[in-house]
């Protein structure tokens, strides 16, 4: 086992993720089992192993598999499986930063852009995480993430997206920020500038005070003010950003209520080792149904078992 590799990952049991390090971890044994499972196209064994190891352990498995078999594990999975299960296991095998870069690339590739996935990642990740994701993006796709975002967006939405990618950490005065946002809504046409500047450069505690103060001053919810004063992608961007400032767990839980498999799957994989327990709790409060039960209503077979293993348990 590569102990230096493990030191580079946070693996404490006190995390709010659902997928934890497997305590009795023997990558050589896992590789032998996986090798046989790939030959037999035994999805049950592949799901059991790959959903019960955390990402750092999966990277060790992939490396050990390459050393023992001289073959690529992801290529083996592609050959043995198909459909949503194949995609899920391939996503589990990606290192976290590469996975976020991949999600951003998938949101921009082809005709049309998935603006909400771009926003989800940009709004829920810290400045440092986004810098690391940008570096991974450049390494994977040989182009700058910022350049790609510019090419896929336009107008004020571009300014918002780039400000989110390059988040600043600027101290501000609550009352002054409330006044700036209030004044921006007072003219015939709302001024997007203060919304971009303030909402992408202050910490969430400060911004929650600002948003509450603005609601008191205007006598309406921020969501209503955004709906009334802005349009298009820029309005969507501010709506997502405000929801993530107020509660990223609730926002992600709302995203999980979609029936679109890729969206659900990618959020679960992306947050499985960080805060999926919090998102599960928000989902239950939001829908009255646990995520574990909801998955059973929508999916089936080995794909369902893999998703349930990531979700981990009933709330």
XYZ file of C-alpha atoms in Angstrom:
315
model
C 0.000 0.000 0.000
C 1.268 3.502 -0.913
C 1.218 5.287 2.437
C 2.426 8.593 0.985
C -0.555 8.571 -1.375
C -2.923 8.097 1.528
C -1.336 10.916 3.516
C -2.280 13.287 0.693
C -5.982 12.618 1.201
C -8.267 13.454 4.090
C -9.502 10.087 5.259
C -10.890 10.748 8.709
C -14.028 9.006 9.917
C -15.379 12.347 11.067
C -16.228 13.473 7.533
C -19.764 14.086 6.312
C -19.300 11.763 3.359
C -20.985 8.377 2.972
C -18.043 6.548 1.382
C -15.211 5.973 3.860
C -11.857 4.218 3.636
C -12.203 0.420 3.682
C -10.413 -0.617 6.865
C -9.217 -4.074 5.788
C -7.744 -2.867 2.508
C -5.593 -5.257 0.449
C -5.296 -3.960 -3.124
C -3.628 -7.159 -4.382
C -6.631 -9.231 -3.273
C -9.026 -6.699 -4.799
C -7.184 -6.836 -8.112
C -7.371 -10.646 -8.254
C -11.129 -10.493 -7.630
C -11.614 -7.679 -10.128
C -9.612 -9.501 -12.793
C -11.853 -12.563 -12.491
C -14.989 -10.402 -12.373
C -14.024 -8.577 -15.579
C -13.451 -11.886 -17.378
C -16.838 -13.208 -16.224
C -18.584 -9.817 -16.626
C -19.547 -10.176 -12.981
C -21.088 -6.766 -12.181
C -21.992 -7.725 -8.597
C -18.343 -8.199 -7.570
C -17.202 -5.049 -9.372
C -19.909 -2.999 -7.639
C -19.144 -4.537 -4.235
C -15.444 -3.660 -4.395
C -15.478 -0.288 -6.167
C -18.296 1.234 -4.093
C -16.772 0.031 -0.802
C -13.380 1.685 -1.268
C -12.822 5.413 -1.137
C -11.291 7.258 -4.079
C -7.720 7.134 -2.782
C -8.039 3.351 -2.407
C -9.558 3.041 -5.904
C -6.512 4.863 -7.299
C -4.241 2.331 -5.577
C -6.359 -0.512 -7.012
C -6.094 0.953 -10.535
C -2.322 1.369 -10.185
C -1.907 -2.161 -8.783
C -4.140 -3.566 -11.555
C -1.891 -1.901 -14.166
C 1.259 -3.286 -12.518
C -0.066 -6.848 -12.187
C -1.953 -7.200 -15.507
C -0.234 -4.575 -17.694
C -3.778 -3.438 -18.544
C -5.864 -0.370 -17.802
C -8.670 -0.959 -15.296
C -11.022 1.607 -16.862
C -10.593 -0.034 -20.273
C -11.457 -3.389 -18.661
C -14.614 -1.961 -17.115
C -15.647 -0.498 -20.501
C -15.225 -3.901 -22.115
C -17.074 -5.848 -19.412
C -20.041 -3.565 -18.729
C -22.418 -1.235 -20.544
C -24.931 1.535 -19.942
C -25.370 3.602 -16.789
C -23.513 1.118 -14.565
C -20.429 1.240 -16.789
C -20.492 5.056 -16.685
C -20.923 5.100 -12.890
C -17.989 2.764 -12.219
C -15.770 4.693 -14.653
C -16.680 7.911 -12.817
C -15.800 6.299 -9.477
C -12.365 5.447 -10.881
C -11.539 9.080 -11.749
C -9.468 11.068 -9.231
C -11.648 13.818 -7.661
C -10.083 16.837 -9.416
C -10.132 15.089 -12.782
C -13.747 14.174 -12.152
C -14.793 17.787 -11.537
C -12.873 18.841 -14.656
C -14.644 16.098 -16.600
C -18.034 17.278 -15.334
C -17.294 20.821 -16.490
C -16.119 19.561 -19.878
C -19.257 17.438 -20.280
C -21.393 20.499 -19.491
C -19.791 22.385 -22.395
C -19.111 19.706 -25.021
C -21.356 19.376 -28.085
C -24.337 21.524 -29.015
C -25.643 23.726 -26.214
C -24.308 24.283 -22.732
C -25.525 22.850 -19.431
C -25.394 26.154 -17.562
C -26.701 24.774 -14.297
C -23.982 22.139 -13.988
C -21.368 24.831 -14.598
C -23.001 26.940 -11.895
C -23.365 24.022 -9.491
C -19.631 23.336 -9.538
C -18.523 26.974 -9.587
C -20.870 27.953 -6.751
C -20.202 25.001 -4.423
C -16.410 24.826 -4.733
C -13.895 27.027 -2.929
C -11.377 29.296 -4.626
C -8.546 26.822 -3.976
C -10.570 23.855 -5.224
C -11.427 25.738 -8.424
C -7.770 26.597 -9.003
C -6.902 22.897 -8.657
C -9.797 21.877 -10.921
C -8.638 24.447 -13.518
C -5.145 22.927 -13.452
C -6.606 19.418 -13.876
C -8.778 20.697 -16.750
C -5.753 22.101 -18.574
C -3.824 18.869 -18.104
C -6.731 16.718 -19.335
C -8.074 18.826 -22.198
C -5.006 20.919 -23.158
C -6.929 24.170 -22.941
C -7.730 26.806 -20.321
C -10.984 26.368 -18.442
C -11.424 30.160 -18.350
C -11.080 30.346 -22.135
C -13.637 27.552 -22.582
C -16.113 29.257 -20.253
C -15.740 32.525 -22.189
C -16.473 30.681 -25.426
C -19.578 28.964 -24.036
C -21.201 31.975 -22.348
C -21.959 35.624 -23.116
C -22.645 39.032 -21.590
C -23.178 39.474 -17.864
C -23.387 35.704 -17.430
C -19.779 35.423 -18.657
C -18.707 38.053 -16.122
C -20.475 36.142 -13.326
C -19.028 32.767 -14.313
C -15.472 34.118 -14.547
C -15.852 35.941 -11.222
C -16.958 32.640 -9.649
C -14.009 30.781 -11.189
C -11.613 33.417 -9.830
C -13.336 34.008 -6.490
C -11.827 36.793 -4.416
C -11.667 37.110 -0.651
C -12.422 40.755 0.066
C -13.532 42.126 3.421
C -16.738 44.134 3.215
C -19.117 46.074 5.442
C -22.539 44.487 5.658
C -24.486 47.745 5.578
C -22.484 49.132 2.674
C -23.036 45.932 0.680
C -26.776 46.032 1.442
C -26.908 49.618 0.173
C -24.940 48.766 -2.988
C -27.299 45.899 -3.876
C -30.363 47.974 -2.999
C -29.254 50.882 -5.190
C -28.485 48.461 -8.049
C -32.186 47.529 -8.109
C -33.503 51.090 -7.923
C -33.090 52.285 -11.497
C -35.177 51.470 -14.555
C -32.711 48.690 -15.392
C -30.993 46.751 -12.626
C -27.201 47.021 -12.470
C -25.617 43.534 -12.427
C -22.169 44.852 -11.408
C -22.593 45.000 -7.608
C -24.233 41.561 -7.574
C -21.242 40.035 -9.360
C -18.651 41.938 -7.314
C -20.170 41.352 -3.866
C -21.565 37.813 -4.191
C -18.290 36.377 -5.528
C -15.898 38.054 -3.094
C -17.298 37.708 0.448
C -17.633 34.716 2.797
C -21.016 33.044 3.214
C -21.643 34.330 6.762
C -21.187 37.919 5.602
C -23.332 37.344 2.511
C -26.172 35.768 4.492
C -26.298 38.910 6.656
C -26.281 41.060 3.520
C -29.083 39.076 1.863
C -31.240 39.148 5.013
C -30.640 42.883 5.356
C -31.579 43.433 1.726
C -34.829 41.512 2.207
C -35.726 43.676 5.202
C -34.914 46.861 3.306
C -36.786 45.901 0.137
C -39.659 44.114 1.844
C -39.335 41.116 -0.505
C -37.389 37.901 -0.745
C -34.122 37.993 -2.682
C -35.499 35.296 -5.017
C -38.415 37.595 -5.908
C -36.064 40.535 -6.505
C -33.922 38.445 -8.858
C -36.990 37.154 -10.718
C -38.280 40.693 -11.203
C -35.049 42.501 -12.087
C -32.913 40.094 -14.123
C -33.404 37.735 -17.066
C -31.935 34.716 -18.823
C -28.745 32.907 -17.856
C -27.601 35.749 -15.625
C -30.764 35.474 -13.529
C -30.287 31.696 -13.297
C -26.682 32.277 -12.237
C -27.647 34.630 -9.423
C -30.477 32.333 -8.314
C -28.123 29.352 -8.026
C -25.431 31.445 -6.339
C -27.862 32.829 -3.747
C -29.209 29.330 -2.997
C -25.640 28.047 -2.543
C -24.794 30.956 -0.230
C -27.891 30.266 1.876
C -27.530 26.456 1.901
C -25.497 24.435 -0.606
C -26.935 21.214 0.864
C -30.504 22.291 0.106
C -29.527 23.420 -3.397
C -27.842 20.076 -4.151
C -30.802 18.181 -2.660
C -33.076 20.078 -5.067
C -30.790 19.085 -7.921
C -31.137 15.453 -6.844
C -34.935 15.639 -7.221
C -34.433 15.724 -10.990
C -35.192 12.508 -12.859
C -32.100 12.915 -15.037
C -29.729 10.044 -14.258
C -26.431 11.815 -15.153
C -27.194 14.750 -12.832
C -28.120 12.555 -9.851
C -25.237 10.187 -10.415
C -22.612 12.910 -10.775
C -23.686 14.797 -7.656
C -23.617 11.577 -5.619
C -20.153 10.604 -6.871
C -18.825 14.149 -6.526
C -20.002 14.564 -2.920
C -19.786 10.956 -1.690
C -16.675 11.572 0.436
C -17.413 15.158 1.462
C -20.955 16.017 2.459
C -23.460 13.532 1.038
C -24.800 12.917 4.563
C -25.809 16.606 4.761
C -27.329 16.491 1.273
C -29.268 13.350 2.255
C -30.673 15.124 5.333
C -31.679 18.138 3.202
C -33.296 15.809 0.638
C -35.405 14.124 3.313
C -36.528 17.479 4.713
C -37.269 18.821 1.232
C -39.196 15.843 -0.178
C -40.388 13.864 2.854
C -38.680 10.811 1.341
C -35.171 9.563 1.970
C -32.755 9.564 -0.960
C -32.253 5.824 -0.390
C -35.970 5.168 -0.958
C -36.163 7.594 -3.897
C -33.333 5.770 -5.682
C -35.212 2.471 -5.360
C -38.225 4.000 -7.098
C -36.199 5.250 -10.057
C -33.441 2.692 -10.688
C -33.050 -1.075 -10.791
C -30.597 -3.930 -11.013
C -26.847 -3.629 -10.492
C -26.976 0.099 -11.242
C -29.399 0.589 -8.346
C -27.192 -1.477 -6.020
C -24.186 0.693 -6.891
C -26.117 3.924 -6.218
C -27.484 2.537 -2.928
C -23.946 1.607 -1.878
C -22.828 5.210 -2.492
C -25.898 6.562 -0.673
C -25.148 4.021 2.082
C -28.306 3.866 4.184
C -31.886 4.893 4.844
C -32.385 8.145 6.747
